[in-house]
Tab-separated table of C-alpha atoms and ligand atoms in Angstrom:
chain	number	residue	atom	x	y	z
A	1307	MET	CA	134.564	-45.238	26.528
A	1308	SER	CA	136.050	-43.507	23.550
A	1309	ASP	CA	137.365	-39.933	23.779
A	1310	PRO	CA	134.595	-37.563	22.622
A	1311	ASN	CA	137.212	-35.142	21.338
A	1312	GLU	CA	138.477	-37.777	18.980
A	1313	THR	CA	135.027	-38.838	17.892
A	1314	TYR	CA	133.430	-35.356	17.472
A	1315	GLY	CA	136.351	-32.851	17.582
A	1316	GLU	CA	136.209	-32.290	13.891
A	1317	MET	CA	132.387	-31.714	13.951
A	1318	TRP	CA	132.687	-29.211	16.849
A	1319	GLN	CA	135.531	-27.454	15.048
A	1320	ASP	CA	133.423	-27.185	11.880
A	1321	LEU	CA	130.663	-25.625	14.013
A	1322	GLY	CA	133.122	-22.895	14.922
A	1323	MET	CA	133.280	-23.859	18.592
A	1324	ASN	CA	136.012	-22.948	21.136
A	1325	LEU	CA	137.464	-26.423	21.602
A	1326	ARG	CA	139.560	-25.705	24.631
A	1327	ALA	CA	136.782	-24.009	26.580
A	1328	HIS	CA	134.307	-26.644	25.429
A	1329	CYS	CA	136.509	-29.414	26.715
A	1330	ALA	CA	136.475	-27.910	30.194
A	1331	LEU	CA	132.644	-27.573	30.218
A	1332	LEU	CA	132.030	-31.050	28.882
A	1333	GLY	CA	134.582	-32.501	31.437
A	1334	ALA	CA	132.430	-31.193	34.342
A	1335	ILE	CA	129.182	-32.910	33.412
A	1336	PRO	CA	130.151	-36.648	34.109
A	1337	VAL	CA	131.110	-35.769	37.692
A	1338	MET	CA	127.897	-33.889	38.346
A	1339	TYR	CA	125.897	-36.643	36.761
A	1340	GLN	CA	127.628	-39.376	38.789
A	1341	ASN	CA	126.967	-37.387	41.998
A	1342	ALA	CA	123.337	-36.575	41.308
A	1343	TYR	CA	122.180	-39.515	39.174
A	1344	LEU	CA	124.333	-42.578	39.083
A	1345	SER	CA	124.540	-42.683	42.866
A	1346	GLN	CA	120.712	-43.314	43.109
A	1347	GLN	CA	119.378	-46.756	44.146
A	1348	ASN	CA	116.741	-48.703	42.332
A	1349	ARG	CA	116.296	-46.470	39.357
A	1350	PRO	CA	113.875	-47.534	36.625
A	1351	GLU	CA	115.796	-49.548	34.040
A	1352	GLY	CA	114.437	-47.339	31.305
A	1353	MET	CA	116.489	-44.417	32.663
A	1354	SER	CA	119.529	-46.080	31.056
A	1355	TYR	CA	118.356	-44.301	27.867
A	1356	PHE	CA	118.826	-40.949	29.544
A	1357	ASP	CA	122.191	-41.966	30.932
A	1358	PHE	CA	123.185	-42.561	27.384
A	1359	VAL	CA	121.619	-39.237	26.162
A	1360	VAL	CA	123.646	-37.354	28.872
A	1361	SER	CA	126.857	-39.212	28.010
A	1362	GLU	CA	126.326	-38.117	24.351
A	1363	ILE	CA	124.950	-34.663	25.253
A	1364	HIS	CA	127.121	-32.779	22.714
A	1365	GLY	CA	127.845	-35.776	20.548
A	1366	LEU	CA	125.236	-37.962	18.835
A	1367	ARG	CA	122.362	-35.498	18.909
A	1368	ILE	CA	124.589	-32.759	17.417
A	1369	LYS	CA	125.630	-35.168	14.716
A	1370	GLU	CA	121.944	-35.769	13.969
A	1371	LEU	CA	121.473	-31.898	13.639
A	1372	VAL	CA	124.496	-31.611	11.505
A	1373	ASP	CA	123.320	-34.407	9.209
A	1374	HIS	CA	119.859	-32.757	9.010
A	1375	LYS	CA	121.440	-29.487	7.953
A	1376	ALA	CA	123.633	-31.197	5.379
A	1377	ALA	CA	120.449	-32.613	3.864
A	1378	GLY	CA	119.091	-29.091	3.522
A	1379	GLY	CA	117.109	-28.916	6.797
A	1380	LYS	CA	117.162	-26.100	9.300
A	1381	VAL	CA	117.729	-25.999	13.063
A	1382	VAL	CA	115.836	-23.443	15.183
A	1383	GLY	CA	116.798	-22.607	18.672
A	1384	THR	CA	114.291	-21.466	21.331
A	1385	PHE	CA	114.402	-20.235	24.892
A	1386	CYS	CA	110.847	-20.394	25.999
A	1387	LEU	CA	107.771	-22.626	26.162
A	1388	TYR	CA	105.683	-20.054	24.359
A	1389	VAL	CA	107.425	-20.647	21.004
A	1390	PRO	CA	105.091	-23.219	19.264
A	1391	GLU	CA	107.284	-26.144	18.256
A	1392	GLU	CA	104.503	-27.668	16.156
A	1393	ILE	CA	104.976	-24.933	13.597
A	1394	ILE	CA	108.815	-25.320	13.507
A	1395	ARG	CA	108.481	-29.114	12.940
A	1396	ALA	CA	105.708	-28.771	10.465
A	1397	LEU	CA	108.087	-26.769	8.255
A	1398	GLY	CA	110.684	-29.557	8.445
A	1399	ALA	CA	112.997	-27.744	10.862
A	1400	ILE	CA	114.302	-29.221	14.137
A	1401	ASP	CA	113.686	-27.193	17.252
A	1402	VAL	CA	116.135	-27.281	20.224
A	1403	GLY	CA	115.881	-25.573	23.591
A	1404	LEU	CA	118.846	-23.385	24.310
A	1405	CYS	CA	118.356	-22.480	27.976
A	1406	ALA	CA	121.555	-23.008	29.706
A	1407	GLY	CA	121.800	-24.482	33.250
A	1408	ALA	CA	125.439	-24.058	34.091
A	1409	GLU	CA	127.534	-21.120	35.117
A	1410	TRP	CA	129.803	-20.203	32.174
A	1411	GLY	CA	131.879	-17.306	30.985
A	1412	TYR	CA	130.557	-14.847	33.596
A	1413	ASN	CA	133.690	-12.729	33.471
A	1414	GLU	CA	132.992	-11.876	29.858
A	1415	VAL	CA	129.232	-11.782	30.343
A	1416	GLU	CA	129.401	-9.314	33.110
A	1417	LYS	CA	131.146	-6.875	30.818
A	1418	VAL	CA	127.898	-6.628	28.807
A	1419	LEU	CA	125.192	-7.583	31.341
A	1420	PRO	CA	124.615	-6.307	34.868
A	1421	ARG	CA	125.930	-8.671	37.529
A	1422	ASN	CA	122.441	-8.888	38.990
A	1423	THR	CA	120.974	-10.716	35.987
A	1424	CYS	CA	119.512	-14.203	36.467
A	1425	ALA	CA	121.721	-17.143	35.966
A	1426	LEU	CA	119.773	-18.524	33.097
A	1427	ILE	CA	120.360	-15.392	31.045
A	1428	LYS	CA	124.003	-14.941	31.929
A	1429	SER	CA	124.610	-18.449	31.071
A	1430	PHE	CA	122.981	-18.464	27.595
A	1431	VAL	CA	124.857	-15.354	26.800
A	1432	GLY	CA	128.061	-16.847	28.214
A	1433	PHE	CA	127.656	-20.039	26.213
A	1434	LYS	CA	127.346	-18.045	23.039
A	1435	MET	CA	130.182	-15.599	23.798
A	1436	ASP	CA	132.535	-18.437	24.528
A	1437	ARG	CA	131.255	-20.671	21.672
A	1438	VAL	CA	130.884	-23.747	23.942
A	1439	CYS	CA	127.307	-24.894	23.077
A	1440	PRO	CA	126.958	-26.915	19.864
A	1441	TYR	CA	123.183	-26.531	19.952
A	1442	VAL	CA	123.513	-22.721	19.819
A	1443	GLU	CA	126.217	-23.019	17.141
A	1444	SER	CA	123.973	-25.339	15.000
A	1445	ALA	CA	120.992	-23.051	15.034
A	1446	ASP	CA	120.130	-21.242	11.780
A	1447	LEU	CA	117.807	-19.006	13.670
A	1448	VAL	CA	117.145	-18.347	17.315
A	1449	ILE	CA	113.651	-17.370	18.403
A	1450	GLY	CA	113.335	-15.108	21.401
A	1451	GLU	CA	110.224	-13.726	23.059
A	1452	THR	CA	109.258	-10.725	25.102
A	1453	THR	CA	108.724	-12.471	28.342
A	1454	CYS	CA	110.829	-11.020	31.271
A	1455	ASP	CA	112.783	-7.777	30.784
A	1456	GLY	CA	116.114	-9.564	31.297
A	1457	LYS	CA	115.467	-11.913	28.458
A	1458	LYS	CA	114.137	-9.377	25.996
A	1459	LYS	CA	117.019	-7.034	26.451
A	1460	ALA	CA	119.575	-9.871	26.389
A	1461	TYR	CA	118.217	-10.892	23.020
A	1462	GLU	CA	119.448	-7.540	21.688
A	1463	ILE	CA	123.042	-8.480	22.725
A	1464	PHE	CA	122.607	-12.063	21.580
A	1465	GLY	CA	121.417	-10.710	18.224
A	1466	GLU	CA	124.938	-9.191	17.720
A	1467	MET	CA	126.296	-12.723	17.759
A	1468	ALA	CA	123.493	-14.824	16.127
A	1469	SER	CA	120.452	-14.560	13.856
A	1470	VAL	CA	117.591	-13.783	16.266
A	1471	TYR	CA	113.936	-13.307	15.717
A	1472	VAL	CA	111.758	-12.076	18.649
A	1473	MET	CA	108.028	-12.805	19.114
A	1474	GLU	CA	105.985	-10.310	21.046
A	1475	LEU	CA	104.250	-12.076	23.862
A	1476	PRO	CA	101.505	-10.106	25.654
A	1477	GLN	CA	101.621	-10.036	29.438
A	1478	MET	CA	97.872	-10.364	30.048
A	1479	LYS	CA	95.280	-12.769	28.738
A	1480	ARG	CA	92.376	-10.505	27.664
A	1481	PRO	CA	90.717	-10.900	24.237
A	1482	GLU	CA	92.761	-8.086	22.770
A	1483	ASP	CA	95.942	-9.791	24.030
A	1484	PHE	CA	94.856	-12.979	22.323
A	1485	ASN	CA	94.419	-11.040	19.072
A	1486	LEU	CA	97.937	-9.650	19.366
A	1487	TRP	CA	99.375	-13.057	20.141
A	1488	ARG	CA	97.418	-14.616	17.199
A	1489	SER	CA	98.936	-12.121	14.820
A	1490	GLU	CA	102.366	-12.935	16.269
A	1491	ILE	CA	101.822	-16.595	15.359
A	1492	ASP	CA	101.163	-15.538	11.756
A	1493	ARG	CA	104.355	-13.478	11.744
A	1494	LEU	CA	106.211	-16.464	13.053
A	1495	VAL	CA	104.842	-18.702	10.266
A	1496	ALA	CA	105.914	-16.200	7.678
A	1497	GLN	CA	109.365	-15.977	9.187
A	1498	LEU	CA	109.760	-19.734	9.341
A	1499	GLU	CA	108.408	-20.243	5.853
A	1500	GLU	CA	111.055	-17.878	4.581
A	1501	LEU	CA	113.785	-19.623	6.546
A	1502	THR	CA	112.809	-23.201	5.427
A	1503	GLY	CA	111.516	-22.357	1.912
A	1504	ARG	CA	108.441	-24.513	2.737
A	1505	LYS	CA	104.763	-23.722	3.102
A	1506	LEU	CA	102.744	-24.449	6.209
A	1507	THR	CA	99.756	-26.666	5.307
A	1508	LEU	CA	96.921	-28.166	7.274
A	1509	GLU	CA	98.400	-31.587	6.667
A	1510	ASN	CA	101.994	-30.904	7.808
A	1511	LEU	CA	100.776	-28.843	10.817
A	1512	LYS	CA	98.415	-31.658	11.871
A	1513	ALA	CA	101.155	-34.277	11.501
A	1514	ALA	CA	103.587	-32.156	13.645
A	1515	THR	CA	100.897	-31.511	16.184
A	1516	ARG	CA	100.091	-35.192	16.581
A	1517	GLU	CA	103.815	-35.877	17.047
A	1518	VAL	CA	104.477	-33.138	19.661
A	1519	ASN	CA	101.247	-34.148	21.528
A	1520	GLY	CA	102.463	-37.684	21.562
A	1521	LYS	CA	105.613	-36.465	23.390
A	1522	ARG	CA	103.443	-34.521	25.907
A	1523	ARG	CA	101.165	-37.529	26.502
A	1524	ALA	CA	104.197	-39.699	27.257
A	1525	LEU	CA	105.517	-37.196	29.718
A	1526	HIS	CA	102.127	-36.940	31.246
A	1527	ARG	CA	102.021	-40.666	31.776
A	1528	LEU	CA	105.421	-40.726	33.375
A	1529	ASN	CA	104.405	-37.871	35.738
A	1530	ALA	CA	101.116	-39.375	36.555
A	1531	ALA	CA	102.800	-42.462	37.886
A	1532	ARG	CA	104.621	-40.190	40.452
A	1533	ARG	CA	101.364	-39.799	42.266
A	1534	ALA	CA	101.608	-43.272	43.644
A	1535	THR	CA	102.994	-44.093	47.113
A	1536	PRO	CA	105.840	-45.094	47.205
A	1537	ALA	CA	106.980	-42.914	44.300
A	1538	PRO	CA	108.178	-45.226	41.442
A	1539	ILE	CA	110.754	-42.715	40.112
A	1540	SER	CA	112.825	-39.965	41.748
A	1541	GLY	CA	112.012	-36.380	41.066
A	1542	LYS	CA	115.520	-35.998	39.716
A	1543	ASP	CA	114.935	-38.681	37.030
A	1544	ALA	CA	111.560	-37.111	36.182
A	1545	LEU	CA	113.243	-33.646	35.843
A	1546	LEU	CA	115.833	-35.137	33.491
A	1547	ALA	CA	113.200	-36.491	31.174
A	1548	SER	CA	111.598	-33.057	31.039
A	1549	GLN	CA	114.905	-31.431	30.367
A	1550	VAL	CA	115.781	-33.812	27.476
A	1551	ALA	CA	112.299	-33.237	25.936
A	1552	PHE	CA	113.585	-29.854	24.738
A	1553	TYR	CA	116.128	-31.185	22.338
A	1554	ASP	CA	115.789	-34.918	21.656
A	1555	ASP	CA	114.449	-36.457	18.556
A	1556	VAL	CA	110.617	-36.443	19.079
A	1557	PRO	CA	109.505	-39.922	18.023
A	1558	ARG	CA	112.480	-41.615	19.801
A	1559	PHE	CA	111.969	-39.599	22.955
A	1560	THR	CA	108.278	-40.406	22.957
A	1561	GLN	CA	108.965	-44.179	22.568
A	1562	MET	CA	111.587	-44.152	25.384
A	1563	VAL	CA	109.406	-42.279	27.821
A	1564	ASP	CA	106.491	-44.482	27.120
A	1565	LYS	CA	108.730	-47.467	27.886
A	1566	ILE	CA	109.595	-45.885	31.236
A	1567	ALA	CA	105.964	-45.148	31.874
A	1568	ASP	CA	105.165	-48.836	31.290
A	1569	GLU	CA	107.815	-49.751	33.780
A	1570	LEU	CA	106.536	-47.218	36.326
A	1571	GLU	CA	103.030	-48.411	36.035
A	1572	ALA	CA	104.222	-51.964	36.659
A	1573	ARG	CA	106.111	-50.742	39.702
A	1574	VAL	CA	103.018	-48.986	40.994
A	1575	ALA	CA	100.994	-52.199	40.576
A	1576	ALA	CA	103.657	-54.045	42.502
A	1577	GLY	CA	103.920	-51.445	45.209
A	1578	GLU	CA	107.540	-50.845	44.395
A	1579	GLY	CA	109.294	-47.456	44.844
A	1580	VAL	CA	112.508	-45.536	44.810
A	1581	ALA	CA	111.853	-44.013	48.269
A	1582	PRO	CA	110.261	-45.491	51.380
A	1583	ALA	CA	106.441	-45.135	51.422
A	1584	ASN	CA	106.753	-42.684	54.424
A	1585	ALA	CA	109.279	-40.407	52.698
A	1586	PRO	CA	107.963	-36.859	52.785
A	1587	ARG	CA	106.559	-35.750	49.430
A	1588	VAL	CA	107.281	-32.431	47.901
A	1589	LEU	CA	106.175	-30.413	44.896
A	1590	VAL	CA	108.635	-27.980	43.367
A	1591	THR	CA	107.473	-24.910	41.559
A	1592	GLY	CA	109.153	-21.891	39.998
A	1593	SER	CA	111.744	-20.862	37.410
A	1594	PRO	CA	112.777	-23.395	34.851
A	1595	MET	CA	115.787	-25.779	35.488
A	1596	ALA	CA	117.832	-26.283	32.371
A	1597	ILE	CA	120.349	-29.062	31.993
A	1598	PRO	CA	122.586	-29.556	33.984
A	1599	ASN	CA	120.830	-27.757	36.753
A	1600	TRP	CA	119.938	-30.610	39.126
A	1601	LYS	CA	121.023	-28.822	42.262
A	1602	LEU	CA	117.747	-28.393	44.228
A	1603	HIS	CA	116.215	-31.780	43.453
A	1604	ASP	CA	119.434	-33.332	44.471
A	1605	VAL	CA	119.522	-31.477	47.796
A	1606	ILE	CA	115.818	-32.273	48.478
A	1607	GLU	CA	116.147	-36.024	47.686
A	1608	LYS	CA	119.412	-36.392	49.572
A	1609	SER	CA	117.571	-34.929	52.524
A	1610	GLY	CA	115.259	-37.890	52.538
A	1611	ALA	CA	112.250	-36.405	50.745
A	1612	VAL	CA	110.957	-37.282	47.239
A	1613	VAL	CA	109.903	-34.693	44.692
A	1614	VAL	CA	106.539	-36.007	43.331
A	1615	ALA	CA	105.485	-33.082	41.007
A	1616	ASP	CA	107.113	-30.070	39.242
A	1617	GLU	CA	105.034	-27.041	38.367
A	1618	MET	CA	107.700	-25.528	36.133
A	1619	CYS	CA	108.488	-25.085	32.455
A	1620	THR	CA	110.785	-28.152	32.886
A	1621	GLY	CA	107.707	-29.953	34.243
A	1622	SER	CA	103.946	-29.714	34.052
A	1623	ARG	CA	103.791	-26.366	32.133
A	1624	TYR	CA	105.367	-28.154	29.258
A	1625	TYR	CA	103.184	-31.347	28.978
A	1626	ASP	CA	99.962	-30.561	30.831
A	1627	THR	CA	97.864	-29.249	27.953
A	1628	LEU	CA	97.759	-30.557	24.448
A	1629	THR	CA	97.388	-28.609	21.194
A	1630	PRO	CA	93.988	-29.298	19.548
A	1631	GLU	CA	94.482	-31.686	16.556
A	1632	ASP	CA	91.004	-31.656	14.941
A	1633	ALA	CA	90.534	-28.248	13.290
A	1634	ASP	CA	89.649	-28.654	9.591
A	1635	THR	CA	91.356	-25.508	8.373
A	1636	LEU	CA	94.934	-24.199	8.711
A	1637	GLU	CA	93.495	-21.052	10.364
A	1638	GLY	CA	91.581	-23.164	12.859
A	1639	MET	CA	94.737	-25.114	13.797
A	1640	LEU	CA	96.622	-21.801	14.270
A	1641	ASP	CA	93.842	-20.480	16.461
A	1642	GLY	CA	94.142	-23.648	18.591
A	1643	ILE	CA	97.946	-23.211	18.839
A	1644	ALA	CA	97.504	-19.560	19.831
A	1645	LYS	CA	95.027	-20.520	22.518
A	1646	LYS	CA	96.953	-23.487	23.915
A	1647	TYR	CA	100.133	-21.483	24.210
A	1648	LEU	CA	98.577	-18.397	25.757
A	1649	GLY	CA	97.066	-20.766	28.337
A	1650	ILE	CA	100.548	-21.428	29.859
A	1651	ASN	CA	100.889	-19.833	33.282
A	1652	CYS	CA	104.256	-18.078	33.389
A	1653	ALA	CA	105.050	-15.479	36.082
A	1654	CYS	CA	105.625	-12.999	33.288
A	1655	PHE	CA	101.854	-12.603	33.127
A	1656	THR	CA	99.736	-10.473	35.346
A	1657	PRO	CA	97.530	-11.522	36.969
A	1658	ASN	CA	98.595	-15.136	36.910
A	1659	GLU	CA	96.064	-16.746	39.138
A	1660	GLY	CA	96.065	-19.940	37.024
A	1661	ARG	CA	99.586	-20.791	38.400
A	1662	MET	CA	98.375	-20.650	41.991
A	1663	GLU	CA	95.466	-22.972	41.065
A	1664	ASP	CA	97.786	-25.359	39.275
A	1665	VAL	CA	100.248	-25.485	42.171
A	1666	VAL	CA	97.540	-26.301	44.748
A	1667	ARG	CA	95.786	-28.838	42.475
A	1668	MET	CA	99.013	-30.573	41.581
A	1669	ALA	CA	100.081	-30.765	45.227
A	1670	GLN	CA	96.741	-32.312	46.064
A	1671	GLU	CA	96.739	-34.769	43.164
A	1672	SER	CA	100.355	-35.944	43.861
A	1673	GLY	CA	99.870	-36.222	47.676
A	1674	ALA	CA	102.635	-33.573	48.248
A	1675	GLN	CA	102.787	-32.552	51.966
A	1676	GLY	CA	104.843	-29.380	51.228
A	1677	ILE	CA	105.849	-27.030	48.449
A	1678	VAL	CA	109.294	-25.819	47.562
A	1679	HIS	CA	109.190	-22.528	45.720
A	1680	TYR	CA	112.281	-22.166	43.560
A	1681	ALA	CA	113.342	-18.871	42.020
A	1682	LEU	CA	116.653	-17.968	40.318
A	1683	GLN	CA	118.177	-14.952	42.030
A	1684	PHE	CA	117.331	-11.730	40.191
A	1685	CYS	CA	114.325	-13.453	38.511
A	1686	ALA	CA	111.831	-10.827	39.547
A	1687	PRO	CA	108.724	-12.501	38.022
A	1688	TYR	CA	109.137	-15.732	40.095
A	1689	GLN	CA	110.735	-14.106	43.211
A	1690	ILE	CA	107.771	-11.740	43.505
A	1691	GLU	CA	105.103	-14.216	42.564
A	1692	ALA	CA	106.335	-16.517	45.376
A	1693	HIS	CA	104.208	-14.368	47.561
A	1694	GLY	CA	100.972	-15.374	45.816
A	1695	VAL	CA	102.017	-19.013	45.694
A	1696	GLU	CA	102.712	-18.969	49.424
A	1697	LYS	CA	99.323	-17.412	50.083
A	1698	ALA	CA	97.394	-19.880	47.979
A	1699	ALA	CA	99.365	-22.912	49.382
A	1700	LYS	CA	98.862	-21.844	52.984
A	1701	ALA	CA	95.050	-21.389	52.355
A	1702	ALA	CA	95.136	-25.054	51.228
A	1703	GLY	CA	97.066	-26.066	54.318
A	1704	LEU	CA	100.336	-26.622	52.561
A	1705	PRO	CA	103.617	-25.377	54.029
A	1706	VAL	CA	106.017	-23.623	51.702
A	1707	LEU	CA	109.822	-23.254	51.621
A	1708	ARG	CA	111.153	-20.457	49.561
A	1709	ILE	CA	114.489	-20.928	47.861
A	1710	ASP	CA	116.301	-18.217	45.873
A	1711	THR	CA	119.474	-19.503	44.362
A	1712	ASP	CA	121.633	-19.600	41.283
A	1713	TYR	CA	123.813	-22.185	39.483
A	1714	SER	CA	126.858	-22.050	41.687
A	1715	ALA	CA	127.673	-24.762	44.199
A	1716	GLU	CA	128.637	-22.251	46.851
A	1717	ASP	CA	125.257	-22.153	48.680
A	1718	ILE	CA	124.689	-25.971	48.712
A	1719	GLY	CA	125.496	-26.212	52.406
A	1720	GLN	CA	123.075	-23.449	53.298
A	1721	LEU	CA	120.399	-24.937	51.040
A	1722	GLN	CA	120.811	-28.310	52.724
A	1723	THR	CA	120.285	-26.803	56.149
A	1724	HIS	CA	117.008	-25.076	55.013
A	1725	VAL	CA	115.732	-28.096	53.144
A	1726	GLU	CA	116.629	-30.637	55.874
A	1727	ALA	CA	114.704	-28.514	58.459
A	1728	PHE	CA	111.712	-28.376	56.076
A	1729	VAL	CA	111.799	-32.126	55.430
A	1730	GLU	CA	112.060	-32.849	59.074
A	1731	MET	CA	109.046	-30.584	59.723
A	1732	LEU	CA	107.035	-32.433	57.008
A	1733	SER	CA	107.857	-35.836	58.546
A	1734	GLU	CA	106.638	-34.921	62.011
B	220	BJ8	S1	107.304	-19.604	30.049
B	220	BJ8	S2	109.396	-19.368	32.869
B	220	BJ8	S3	110.624	-20.498	29.756
B	220	BJ8	S4	109.821	-17.027	30.230
B	220	BJ8	S5	114.487	-17.242	35.234
B	220	BJ8	S6	114.905	-15.586	32.074
B	220	BJ8	S7	111.790	-15.439	33.775
B	220	BJ8	S8	114.631	-13.684	34.984
B	220	BJ8	S9	112.907	-18.452	31.866
B	220	BJ8	FE1	110.796	-18.687	31.253
B	220	BJ8	FE2	109.219	-18.902	29.092
B	220	BJ8	FE3	108.241	-18.084	31.433
B	220	BJ8	FE4	108.887	-20.660	31.124
B	220	BJ8	FE5	113.541	-14.218	33.119
B	220	BJ8	FE6	113.190	-15.410	35.427
B	220	BJ8	FE7	115.584	-15.514	34.244
B	220	BJ8	FE8	113.455	-16.816	33.216
């Protein structure tokens, strides 16, 4: 394999990246990937596409973004599911998810953020401070949102280093909250029209909506196949597909995921799986897992269970509902977008009963025998909401294991002990 620094060094330098630090970050990923992914048996052949995507994680896709910018296009970075990607795409910009899943630059970060900030926030600030993420460095505009307190305050600091626009997201779902959110969508449109120099129209919004819905449908197909026994794909592989959905080229990604779904459906028909039919089945719910955060799924699956569903932003919250495509006015399309996005069940909302219902429904549909609740340490919304999830799950007869962790490898031994005991209990 060619040396990525030789192939892409000039491009990274032109983006203003810190090449020395970046080299250290990039060097860590193949080892993690080998341990978590390439060591798996009987993976679907279609996953070779994702092996390639990860091997080129800061290479080919960044080259595509750079080419797009050279042709006059814009790149927009986002951190949250509530930012409607249909609008960004309709205006000819490319959207990329910027959530970071690796510990980086904490020494510097902890000079500006409290130590007890969640790993996701510390990492995205660390990536920017150290200039090691080519996605962040490619972005012409970063869109934040008022979800949790940590994120909304961190955007103020992030805004000292990058161009940031923040959407106000309500924290309840009453009619007056919908009205606020709907007006925020109009503000976003104006902001993006100014950035791109283009006008949002019924036609370009419909076309982008069809495209993004296509991606969601493909992910839905892939994940529906996981309901079969034996599971035709590991939870880790399904997680990777969800993670890559946030930055890959949309038509290409959709085609590749559909191809994997074809393969999985054939496996299901043939009764083939990646784990034995009697492997304990687990649903994971909680905070999102950004690339390369594969830690919990890896521990669960190496303990002999299989993750068959993910109620997370890197999971069902992303693909479960589609944006309506059939309104015949631009206003109507934007109303549909506002409604679809406000329907997402993030723990930043109160109350958030919809999430409890989703967790129980998904566990039942996927045949999960137990639930692992995952929260990043210092993520108050998910750590506190774990109580409600536990109550709803127990009422449905589903045992719950609560895991609070971060991105470091230090607690892996401890995690293994807890997870192995839970898996053993499920297999009794
Ligand atoms: S829709 S989950 S992507 S806000 S882990 S930064 S909540 S302290 S990421 Fe999220 Fe949007 Fe909700 Fe999804 Fe705060 Fe928790 Fe950190 Fe979090």
